[in-house]
Short mmCIF file of C-alpha atoms in Angstrom, two decimals:
data_model
loop_
_atom_site.label_atom_id
_atom_site.label_comp_id
_atom_site.label_asym_id
_atom_site.label_seq_id
_atom_site.Cartn_x
_atom_site.Cartn_y
_atom_site.Cartn_z
CA MET N 101 -34.78 -5.63 1.51
CA ALA N 102 -33.94 -5.51 -2.20
CA GLU N 103 -30.40 -6.35 -3.24
CA LYS N 104 -28.13 -3.34 -3.45
CA THR N 105 -25.86 -2.67 -6.43
CA VAL N 106 -22.38 -1.30 -5.77
CA VAL N 107 -19.82 -0.34 -8.42
CA LEU N 108 -16.16 -0.15 -7.35
CA TYR N 109 -13.79 2.04 -9.38
CA PRO N 110 -10.08 1.46 -8.61
CA SER N 111 -7.11 3.49 -9.74
CA LEU N 112 -4.65 1.95 -12.16
CA GLY N 113 -2.09 -0.41 -10.64
CA VAL N 114 -2.30 -3.75 -8.87
CA GLY N 115 -1.57 -2.08 -5.51
CA HIS N 116 -4.90 -0.27 -5.85
CA LEU N 117 -6.88 -3.05 -7.55
CA ASN N 118 -6.04 -5.73 -4.97
CA PRO N 119 -7.45 -4.02 -1.84
CA MET N 120 -10.57 -2.98 -3.77
CA ALA N 121 -11.00 -6.59 -4.88
CA GLN N 122 -10.80 -7.59 -1.20
CA LEU N 123 -13.49 -4.97 -0.44
CA ALA N 124 -15.67 -6.55 -3.13
CA LYS N 125 -15.25 -9.97 -1.52
CA ALA N 126 -16.08 -8.57 1.92
CA LEU N 127 -19.27 -6.97 0.58
CA LEU N 128 -20.35 -10.20 -1.11
CA ARG N 129 -19.76 -12.20 2.07
CA ARG N 130 -22.33 -10.05 3.85
CA GLY N 131 -24.95 -10.84 1.20
CA GLY N 132 -27.72 -8.68 -0.21
CA VAL N 133 -25.41 -6.88 -2.59
CA SER N 134 -24.10 -7.29 -6.13
CA VAL N 135 -20.66 -5.91 -6.93
CA THR N 136 -19.05 -4.79 -10.17
CA ILE N 137 -15.46 -3.59 -10.45
CA ALA N 138 -15.06 -1.09 -13.30
CA VAL N 139 -11.40 -1.11 -14.36
CA VAL N 140 -9.79 1.47 -16.63
CA ASP N 141 -8.34 -0.31 -19.68
CA PRO N 142 -5.61 1.85 -21.27
CA PRO N 143 -4.42 1.20 -24.83
CA GLU N 144 -0.97 0.20 -23.56
CA LYS N 145 -1.71 -3.20 -22.06
CA ASP N 146 -0.36 -3.93 -18.59
CA ALA N 147 0.54 -7.62 -18.30
CA VAL N 148 0.67 -7.48 -14.49
CA LEU N 149 -2.80 -5.92 -14.28
CA ALA N 150 -4.18 -8.42 -16.82
CA ALA N 151 -2.82 -11.31 -14.76
CA ALA N 152 -4.35 -9.86 -11.57
CA LEU N 153 -7.74 -9.52 -13.27
CA ALA N 154 -7.54 -13.09 -14.53
CA ARG N 155 -6.81 -14.35 -11.00
CA LEU N 156 -9.70 -12.29 -9.64
CA ALA N 157 -12.12 -13.69 -12.22
CA ALA N 158 -11.02 -17.25 -11.48
CA ALA N 159 -11.15 -16.90 -7.70
CA SER N 160 -14.30 -14.78 -7.41
CA PRO N 161 -16.78 -15.42 -10.24
CA ALA N 162 -19.50 -13.57 -8.30
CA ILE N 163 -17.62 -10.30 -8.89
CA THR N 164 -18.37 -8.78 -12.29
CA VAL N 165 -15.36 -7.05 -13.87
CA ARG N 166 -16.09 -4.41 -16.52
CA LEU N 167 -13.25 -2.91 -18.57
CA LEU N 168 -13.56 0.77 -19.48
CA PRO N 169 -11.56 1.41 -22.67
CA ILE N 170 -10.00 4.82 -23.07
CA PRO N 171 -8.57 6.49 -26.18
CA PRO N 172 -4.80 6.76 -26.69
CA SER N 173 -3.23 9.76 -25.02
CA SER N 174 -3.30 12.93 -27.11
CA ARG N 175 -0.15 14.09 -25.36
CA ALA N 176 2.81 14.69 -27.68
CA PRO N 177 5.27 11.77 -27.37
CA SER N 178 8.15 14.22 -27.09
CA LYS N 179 6.66 15.87 -23.99
CA ALA N 180 7.70 13.86 -20.97
CA TYR N 181 5.59 13.65 -17.84
CA SER N 182 6.98 15.46 -14.82
CA HIS N 183 6.10 12.61 -12.43
CA PRO N 184 5.24 8.89 -12.85
CA ILE N 185 1.77 9.40 -11.39
CA MET N 186 0.77 12.02 -13.98
CA PRO N 187 0.00 9.56 -16.85
CA ILE N 188 -2.14 7.57 -14.39
CA LEU N 189 -4.12 10.68 -13.44
CA ASP N 190 -4.49 11.58 -17.12
CA ALA N 191 -5.80 8.09 -17.91
CA LEU N 192 -8.32 8.23 -15.04
CA ARG N 193 -9.56 11.60 -16.28
CA ALA N 194 -9.89 10.25 -19.81
CA ALA N 195 -11.97 7.34 -18.50
CA SER N 196 -14.78 9.53 -17.14
CA PRO N 197 -16.91 9.38 -20.34
CA ALA N 198 -16.69 5.55 -20.41
CA LEU N 199 -17.56 5.39 -16.70
CA ARG N 200 -20.52 7.71 -17.24
CA GLU N 201 -21.85 5.60 -20.10
CA PHE N 202 -21.40 2.38 -18.14
CA LEU N 203 -23.20 3.69 -15.04
CA ARG N 204 -25.99 5.20 -17.13
CA SER N 205 -26.63 1.89 -18.89
CA HIS N 206 -26.28 -0.29 -15.79
CA ALA N 207 -29.37 -2.19 -14.77
CA PRO N 208 -30.49 -2.34 -12.07
CA ALA N 209 -29.69 1.22 -11.03
CA VAL N 210 -26.46 1.67 -9.07
CA ASP N 211 -26.94 2.36 -5.36
CA ALA N 212 -23.36 3.48 -4.70
CA LEU N 213 -20.16 4.25 -6.59
CA VAL N 214 -17.02 3.62 -4.53
CA VAL N 215 -13.97 5.29 -6.09
CA ASP N 216 -10.27 5.08 -5.33
CA MET N 217 -8.64 8.13 -3.71
CA PHE N 218 -7.03 9.05 -7.06
CA CYS N 219 -10.36 8.92 -8.93
CA THR N 220 -11.92 12.18 -7.69
CA ASP N 221 -12.93 13.15 -11.25
CA ALA N 222 -15.51 10.38 -10.94
CA LEU N 223 -17.28 12.44 -8.26
CA ASP N 224 -18.56 14.66 -11.08
CA VAL N 225 -19.91 11.63 -12.95
CA ALA N 226 -21.69 10.39 -9.81
CA ALA N 227 -23.18 13.82 -9.11
CA GLU N 228 -24.45 14.12 -12.69
CA LEU N 229 -26.18 10.71 -12.42
CA ALA N 230 -27.37 11.29 -8.81
CA ILE N 231 -25.46 8.25 -7.53
CA PRO N 232 -24.08 8.44 -3.97
CA ALA N 233 -20.28 8.49 -4.23
CA TYR N 234 -17.90 7.10 -1.62
CA ILE N 235 -14.11 7.13 -1.56
CA PHE N 236 -12.17 3.97 -0.79
CA TYR N 237 -8.93 4.89 0.95
CA PRO N 238 -6.58 1.88 0.56
CA SER N 239 -3.86 3.18 2.87
CA ALA N 240 -3.56 4.09 6.55
CA ALA N 241 -6.12 6.22 8.36
CA GLY N 242 -3.14 8.26 9.55
CA ASP N 243 -2.31 9.07 5.92
CA LEU N 244 -5.90 10.16 5.32
CA ALA N 245 -5.80 12.38 8.41
CA VAL N 246 -2.65 14.06 7.11
CA TYR N 247 -3.86 14.42 3.52
CA LEU N 248 -7.13 16.09 4.49
CA GLN N 249 -5.07 18.73 6.32
CA VAL N 250 -2.62 19.35 3.45
CA PRO N 251 -4.70 22.03 1.64
CA ASP N 252 -4.74 24.08 4.86
CA LEU N 253 -1.01 23.43 5.31
CA ARG N 254 -0.42 24.73 1.80
CA ARG N 255 -2.20 27.97 2.63
CA ALA N 256 -0.24 28.39 5.86
CA ALA N 257 3.23 27.15 4.86
CA PRO N 258 5.74 29.89 4.01
CA SER N 259 7.60 27.69 1.54
CA SER N 260 7.47 24.34 -0.24
CA LEU N 261 8.13 21.24 1.83
CA LYS N 262 11.32 20.48 -0.13
CA ASP N 263 12.81 23.64 1.39
CA MET N 264 11.85 22.64 4.96
CA GLY N 265 14.03 19.51 5.23
CA LYS N 266 13.56 17.73 8.54
CA ALA N 267 11.35 20.41 10.08
CA PRO N 268 8.45 18.75 11.93
CA LEU N 269 4.92 19.35 10.68
CA GLU N 270 2.06 19.11 13.16
CA PHE N 271 -1.16 17.36 12.11
CA ALA N 272 -4.19 16.37 14.17
CA GLY N 273 -4.38 12.67 14.98
CA VAL N 274 -0.80 11.60 14.14
CA PRO N 275 2.78 12.06 15.43
CA PRO N 276 4.79 15.00 14.00
CA VAL N 277 5.86 14.35 10.40
CA ARG N 278 9.17 15.67 9.08
CA ALA N 279 8.67 17.69 5.90
CA HIS N 280 10.92 15.42 3.89
CA ASP N 281 8.85 12.38 4.93
CA MET N 282 5.82 13.77 3.11
CA PRO N 283 5.16 12.18 -0.32
CA ASP N 284 7.27 13.41 -3.21
CA THR N 285 4.10 14.52 -5.02
CA MET N 286 3.68 17.22 -2.35
CA GLN N 287 7.25 18.43 -1.96
CA ASP N 288 6.95 21.38 -4.36
CA TRP N 289 3.72 23.38 -4.06
CA GLU N 290 4.19 24.87 -7.53
CA SER N 291 4.77 21.59 -9.42
CA ASP N 292 2.02 20.36 -11.72
CA VAL N 293 1.72 17.04 -9.86
CA CYS N 294 1.29 18.83 -6.52
CA GLN N 295 -1.33 21.15 -8.01
CA VAL N 296 -3.34 18.15 -9.21
CA ARG N 297 -3.00 16.34 -5.87
CA LEU N 298 -4.07 19.44 -3.95
CA GLN N 299 -7.18 19.67 -6.12
CA GLN N 300 -7.94 16.01 -5.48
CA LEU N 301 -7.47 16.33 -1.73
CA ALA N 302 -9.68 19.40 -1.61
CA ARG N 303 -12.46 17.39 -3.27
CA MET N 304 -12.42 14.42 -0.90
CA PRO N 305 -14.90 16.05 1.53
CA GLU N 306 -17.48 16.00 -1.29
CA ALA N 307 -17.86 12.23 -0.87
CA THR N 308 -20.85 10.81 1.00
CA GLY N 309 -18.43 8.72 3.04
CA ILE N 310 -14.87 7.36 3.10
CA LEU N 311 -14.08 3.67 3.56
CA VAL N 312 -10.62 3.16 5.09
CA ASN N 313 -8.53 -0.01 4.87
CA SER N 314 -7.55 -0.12 8.53
CA PHE N 315 -9.06 -1.10 11.86
CA GLU N 316 -10.05 0.67 15.04
CA TRP N 317 -7.48 -0.74 17.46
CA LEU N 318 -4.54 -0.03 15.16
CA GLU N 319 -5.31 3.64 14.46
CA SER N 320 -7.72 4.82 17.11
CA ARG N 321 -6.12 8.28 17.47
CA ALA N 322 -6.20 9.10 13.75
CA LEU N 323 -9.76 7.79 13.42
CA LYS N 324 -10.89 9.86 16.40
CA ALA N 325 -9.39 13.00 14.86
CA LEU N 326 -11.11 12.25 11.54
CA ARG N 327 -14.51 11.53 13.05
CA GLU N 328 -14.45 14.54 15.35
CA GLY N 329 -13.70 16.91 12.48
CA HIS N 330 -10.20 17.92 13.61
CA CYS N 331 -8.75 17.19 10.16
CA LEU N 332 -11.23 19.48 8.39
CA PRO N 333 -11.88 22.36 10.80
CA GLY N 334 -14.71 24.53 9.56
CA HIS N 335 -15.87 21.88 7.10
CA SER N 336 -18.16 18.87 7.25
CA THR N 337 -16.23 15.58 7.35
CA PRO N 338 -17.69 12.66 5.38
CA LYS N 339 -18.67 9.67 7.49
CA ILE N 340 -15.63 7.45 8.07
CA TYR N 341 -16.09 3.70 7.75
CA CYS N 342 -13.10 1.69 8.99
CA VAL N 343 -13.44 -1.63 7.15
CA GLY N 344 -9.99 -3.29 7.17
CA PRO N 345 -7.72 -5.05 7.17
CA LEU N 346 -8.59 -6.05 3.61
CA VAL N 347 -5.70 -8.15 2.30
CA ASP N 348 -5.14 -10.93 -0.19
CA GLY N 349 -5.66 -14.40 1.23
CA GLY N 350 -2.62 -15.75 -0.61
CA ARG N 351 -2.31 -18.08 -3.56
CA THR N 352 -0.12 -20.72 -5.09
CA GLU N 353 1.45 -20.57 -8.52
CA GLU N 354 -0.98 -20.66 -11.43
CA ASN N 355 -0.17 -24.31 -12.06
CA GLY N 356 -1.11 -25.09 -8.47
CA GLU N 357 2.44 -25.92 -7.42
CA ARG N 358 3.90 -24.56 -4.22
CA HIS N 359 6.71 -22.05 -4.65
CA ALA N 360 10.20 -23.43 -4.03
CA CYS N 361 10.94 -20.83 -1.35
CA LEU N 362 8.11 -22.21 0.79
CA GLY N 363 9.71 -25.63 0.69
CA TRP N 364 12.98 -24.02 1.77
CA LEU N 365 11.18 -22.30 4.66
CA ASP N 366 9.75 -25.68 5.73
CA ARG N 367 13.32 -26.79 6.44
CA GLN N 368 14.20 -23.76 8.62
CA PRO N 369 13.70 -23.52 12.39
CA LYS N 370 10.65 -21.70 13.68
CA GLN N 371 11.00 -17.89 13.73
CA SER N 372 14.53 -17.94 12.35
CA VAL N 373 14.27 -16.22 8.95
CA VAL N 374 14.40 -12.54 7.96
CA PHE N 375 12.27 -11.91 4.87
CA LEU N 376 13.21 -8.96 2.62
CA CYS N 377 10.71 -7.87 -0.04
CA PHE N 378 10.05 -4.37 -1.40
CA GLY N 379 6.87 -4.47 -3.45
CA SER N 380 6.23 -4.61 -7.17
CA MET N 381 8.21 -1.43 -7.87
CA GLY N 382 10.92 -1.50 -5.22
CA ALA N 383 14.26 -1.61 -7.03
CA PHE N 384 17.82 -0.89 -5.85
CA SER N 385 21.15 0.08 -7.34
CA ALA N 386 23.98 -2.46 -7.45
CA ALA N 387 25.77 -0.48 -4.74
CA GLN N 388 22.77 -0.74 -2.40
CA LEU N 389 22.27 -4.44 -3.12
CA LYS N 390 25.92 -5.07 -2.18
CA GLU N 391 25.57 -3.14 1.10
CA THR N 392 22.41 -5.05 1.95
CA ALA N 393 24.10 -8.37 1.19
CA ARG N 394 27.07 -7.52 3.41
CA GLY N 395 24.77 -6.55 6.26
CA LEU N 396 22.78 -9.77 5.97
CA GLU N 397 25.93 -11.87 5.85
CA ARG N 398 27.44 -10.16 8.92
CA SER N 399 24.20 -10.56 10.91
CA GLY N 400 24.61 -14.33 10.85
CA HIS N 401 20.85 -14.85 10.53
CA ARG N 402 18.91 -16.85 7.97
CA PHE N 403 17.26 -14.79 5.23
CA LEU N 404 14.86 -15.00 2.29
CA TRP N 405 15.52 -12.05 -0.03
CA THR N 406 13.63 -10.92 -3.11
CA VAL N 407 16.08 -8.99 -5.30
CA ARG N 408 14.92 -6.53 -7.92
CA SER N 409 17.56 -4.31 -9.49
CA SER N 410 17.04 -0.91 -11.07
CA ARG N 411 16.42 -0.82 -14.81
CA ARG N 412 19.84 0.66 -15.34
CA GLU N 413 21.47 -2.34 -13.68
CA ARG N 414 19.44 -4.88 -15.67
CA SER N 415 20.72 -3.91 -19.15
CA ASN N 416 18.51 -5.77 -21.61
CA SER N 417 17.30 -8.48 -19.26
CA LEU N 418 14.15 -8.31 -17.14
CA GLU N 419 15.83 -10.49 -14.53
CA PRO N 420 18.63 -9.31 -12.25
CA ASP N 421 22.04 -10.92 -12.69
CA LEU N 422 22.64 -11.97 -9.09
CA GLU N 423 26.27 -12.93 -9.57
CA ALA N 424 27.08 -9.49 -10.98
CA LEU N 425 24.95 -7.49 -8.54
CA LEU N 426 25.89 -9.16 -5.26
CA PRO N 427 29.34 -9.32 -3.62
CA ASP N 428 31.78 -11.89 -4.98
CA GLY N 429 31.13 -15.26 -3.39
CA PHE N 430 28.09 -14.07 -1.40
CA LEU N 431 25.68 -16.65 -2.80
CA GLU N 432 28.12 -19.49 -2.19
CA ARG N 433 29.06 -18.38 1.34
CA THR N 434 25.41 -17.99 2.42
CA LYS N 435 23.86 -20.90 0.55
CA ASP N 436 23.21 -22.86 3.76
CA ARG N 437 21.25 -20.06 5.43
CA GLY N 438 20.02 -17.82 2.62
CA PHE N 439 17.59 -18.05 -0.30
CA VAL N 440 17.67 -15.29 -2.94
CA LEU N 441 14.75 -14.86 -5.34
CA LYS N 442 14.59 -12.81 -8.52
CA ASN N 443 11.88 -10.11 -8.64
CA TRP N 444 8.95 -11.88 -6.97
CA ALA N 445 7.97 -13.93 -3.93
CA PRO N 446 4.59 -15.26 -2.74
CA GLN N 447 4.61 -12.64 0.00
CA THR N 448 1.36 -13.52 1.78
CA GLU N 449 2.29 -17.19 2.11
CA VAL N 450 5.84 -16.35 3.19
CA LEU N 451 4.68 -13.98 5.93
CA ARG N 452 2.31 -16.61 7.29
CA HIS N 453 5.02 -19.26 7.44
CA GLU N 454 6.12 -20.12 10.99
CA ALA N 455 9.82 -19.92 10.03
CA VAL N 456 9.58 -16.17 9.29
CA ALA N 457 10.55 -13.95 12.22
CA ALA N 458 10.97 -10.47 10.68
CA PHE N 459 10.01 -8.57 7.54
CA VAL N 460 12.17 -5.89 5.89
CA THR N 461 9.56 -3.89 3.99
CA HIS N 462 9.13 -0.79 1.85
CA CYS N 463 6.11 0.16 4.01
CA GLY N 464 3.49 -0.19 1.30
CA TRP N 465 0.21 -0.40 3.19
CA ASN N 466 -0.90 -3.72 1.69
CA SER N 467 2.41 -5.24 2.84
CA ALA N 468 2.13 -3.68 6.29
CA LEU N 469 -1.36 -5.12 6.81
CA GLU N 470 -0.24 -8.55 5.61
CA ALA N 471 2.58 -8.49 8.18
CA ILE N 472 0.22 -7.34 10.94
CA MET N 473 -2.26 -10.12 10.13
CA SER N 474 0.64 -12.58 10.28
CA GLY N 475 2.11 -11.15 13.50
CA VAL N 476 5.52 -10.49 11.91
CA PRO N 477 7.58 -7.52 13.22
CA MET N 478 8.81 -5.11 10.55
CA ILE N 479 12.04 -3.37 9.68
CA CYS N 480 10.84 -0.29 7.83
CA TRP N 481 12.73 0.83 4.72
CA PRO N 482 10.43 3.25 2.85
CA LEU N 483 11.21 3.98 -0.80
CA TYR N 484 8.58 6.13 -2.58
CA ALA N 485 4.99 7.45 -2.69
CA GLU N 486 3.37 7.56 0.78
CA GLN N 487 5.74 4.97 2.26
CA ARG N 488 7.74 7.44 4.36
CA LEU N 489 4.50 8.68 5.84
CA ASN N 490 3.42 5.10 6.57
CA LYS N 491 6.77 4.58 8.28
CA VAL N 492 5.96 7.39 10.73
CA HIS N 493 2.69 5.73 11.73
CA MET N 494 4.10 2.20 11.82
CA VAL N 495 7.16 3.02 13.95
CA GLU N 496 6.02 5.92 16.14
CA GLU N 497 2.27 5.43 16.54
CA MET N 498 1.47 1.75 15.97
CA LYS N 499 4.86 0.53 17.24
CA VAL N 500 4.86 -2.47 14.89
CA GLY N 501 8.33 -1.91 13.46
CA VAL N 502 11.71 -0.19 13.64
CA VAL N 503 13.19 2.10 11.02
CA VAL N 504 16.30 1.60 8.89
CA GLU N 505 18.41 4.74 9.36
CA GLY N 506 19.68 6.13 6.10
CA TYR N 507 16.54 5.36 4.08
CA ASP N 508 16.55 9.04 3.12
CA GLU N 509 20.24 9.08 2.16
CA GLU N 510 22.01 7.77 -0.94
CA LEU N 511 22.83 4.42 0.70
CA VAL N 512 21.72 2.41 3.70
CA MET N 513 25.03 1.02 4.92
CA ALA N 514 25.79 -2.63 5.68
CA ASP N 515 26.38 -1.85 9.37
CA GLU N 516 22.84 -0.46 9.67
CA VAL N 517 21.31 -3.50 7.98
CA GLU N 518 23.20 -5.76 10.39
CA ILE N 519 22.23 -3.67 13.43
CA LYS N 520 18.51 -3.67 12.60
CA VAL N 521 18.40 -7.37 11.77
CA ARG N 522 20.09 -8.18 15.08
CA LEU N 523 17.79 -5.76 16.92
CA VAL N 524 14.64 -7.46 15.68
CA MET N 525 16.01 -11.00 15.90
CA GLU N 526 17.96 -11.18 19.16
CA SER N 527 17.53 -8.15 21.46
CA GLU N 528 15.24 -7.13 24.31
CA GLU N 529 13.53 -4.83 21.83
CA GLU N 530 12.67 -7.90 19.80
CA LYS N 531 10.63 -9.37 22.65
CA LYS N 532 8.56 -6.20 23.07
CA LEU N 533 8.03 -5.90 19.32
CA ARG N 534 6.96 -9.53 19.02
CA GLU N 535 4.47 -9.16 21.88
CA ARG N 536 3.04 -6.04 20.27
CA MET N 537 2.70 -7.83 16.92
CA ALA N 538 1.00 -10.82 18.52
CA THR N 539 -1.60 -8.45 19.96
CA ALA N 540 -1.97 -6.63 16.64
CA LYS N 541 -2.55 -9.94 14.85
CA GLU N 542 -5.26 -10.89 17.32
CA MET N 543 -6.96 -7.48 17.09
CA ALA N 544 -6.86 -7.54 13.29
CA ALA N 545 -8.61 -10.92 13.26
CA ASP N 546 -11.18 -9.66 15.77
CA ALA N 547 -11.94 -6.57 13.66
CA ILE N 548 -13.02 -8.52 10.58
CA LYS N 549 -14.84 -11.42 12.21
CA LYS N 550 -18.64 -11.34 12.48
CA GLY N 551 -19.56 -8.61 14.96
CA GLY N 552 -16.04 -7.12 14.95
CA SER N 553 -15.48 -3.38 14.57
CA SER N 554 -14.75 -3.45 10.83
CA ASP N 555 -17.54 -5.93 10.11
CA VAL N 556 -20.01 -3.66 11.91
CA GLU N 557 -18.83 -0.59 9.98
CA LEU N 558 -19.15 -2.39 6.65
CA GLY N 559 -22.71 -3.30 7.64
CA GLU N 560 -23.41 0.35 8.47
CA PHE N 561 -22.18 1.37 5.02
CA LEU N 562 -24.56 -1.08 3.34
CA ARG N 563 -27.50 -0.12 5.54
CA GLY N 564 -26.84 3.51 4.73
CA LEU N 565 -27.41 2.88 1.04
CA GLY N 566 -31.09 2.32 1.70
CA ASN N 567 -31.41 5.59 3.58
CA ILE N 568 -29.87 7.87 0.98
CA SER N 569 -32.27 9.83 -1.13
CA THR N 570 -30.99 10.17 -4.67
#
């Protein structure tokens, strides 16, 4: 069979590029396919994205990366965006001509275009060029199940979600979701960001198929609801391919040296450390950092904590001032059992370290999958985007974590931090959670090994490319 050509088209942001890069690697491992990642290249350079692309090129030379330059925004500088995601959606829309030109000139002809969930404008480009278009969904299957039902919810709901508070919403395939746990982009039906997201969600059924970064054992109920059409009653559901977990394999520093925190972990007893890390955008006020510090100190447990302060707290420095942000004397009092990092930690390597016993996380899906593959129980502290929704699945459906009460209030108090750390480190609940995570780790490994459920589904996706008439 002739080699197939697949083009992957991620959204802006490392959190979307990384799982798509892992998809590229998984496709290449199967053989018989060439893969190009087409990345939108905005005029305002993103140093984090550039560094991620450089790492990808160095680690995976078989993956071709093509930058798609877009013109500067024509939006008036004085007109502020209503939501942080809006400039990203504008940039993706502006990239359609460059994507069209790239696909048209690509030789050999492209057998499939796989686009990120935010890149639905690319469906028009694919249709124009008669290229089968698939959506890559980098988050939970439970999220996808909910999102496909949102347009119908919009038609049925008497008011915007922001006015419904903690009222439970019923969706096929997932536990009830409180209205205020839905993403902020969907809280106000009349907002411009919600209007755009509703249009995108309504277009997802146009795809030939949807590849989901999850695995059968973890989300069997949501996947069953998707495949049986319960999330799109009266409409045809695209074929669902469950191909995860697709996560980064970990790396050392660019100079090849091991991060200092890993050396510190080497000196800690097995399963004794609580790891706190909140993603590339998770930042806290000084008041919240102090409450968290007090809770950690009172718990008596060892901890590795990545601290990122809000921009307001940083003044002119990119790095947080730990002495100013944390309680007086905290660093000195906890120096024998705590390690505090500024802004960044090698998360994958930390989670895989035998000293780590629990993970306080913002519930980003990449982070959740990394913890599951490492068998580390989670304390769920969602912050933004779809993280509250992920928390519902992780705590109530998957049972791989416990929730921090107060995540939806102004402050999570020190007492709550202490309670949840103790719960996951020293209670009867801890034993059940650790057993569940050990099983989840085993099932995740089984899913992606040769002949596993996700490996089989990825093979079905590739075989399907030869059967599609363009």
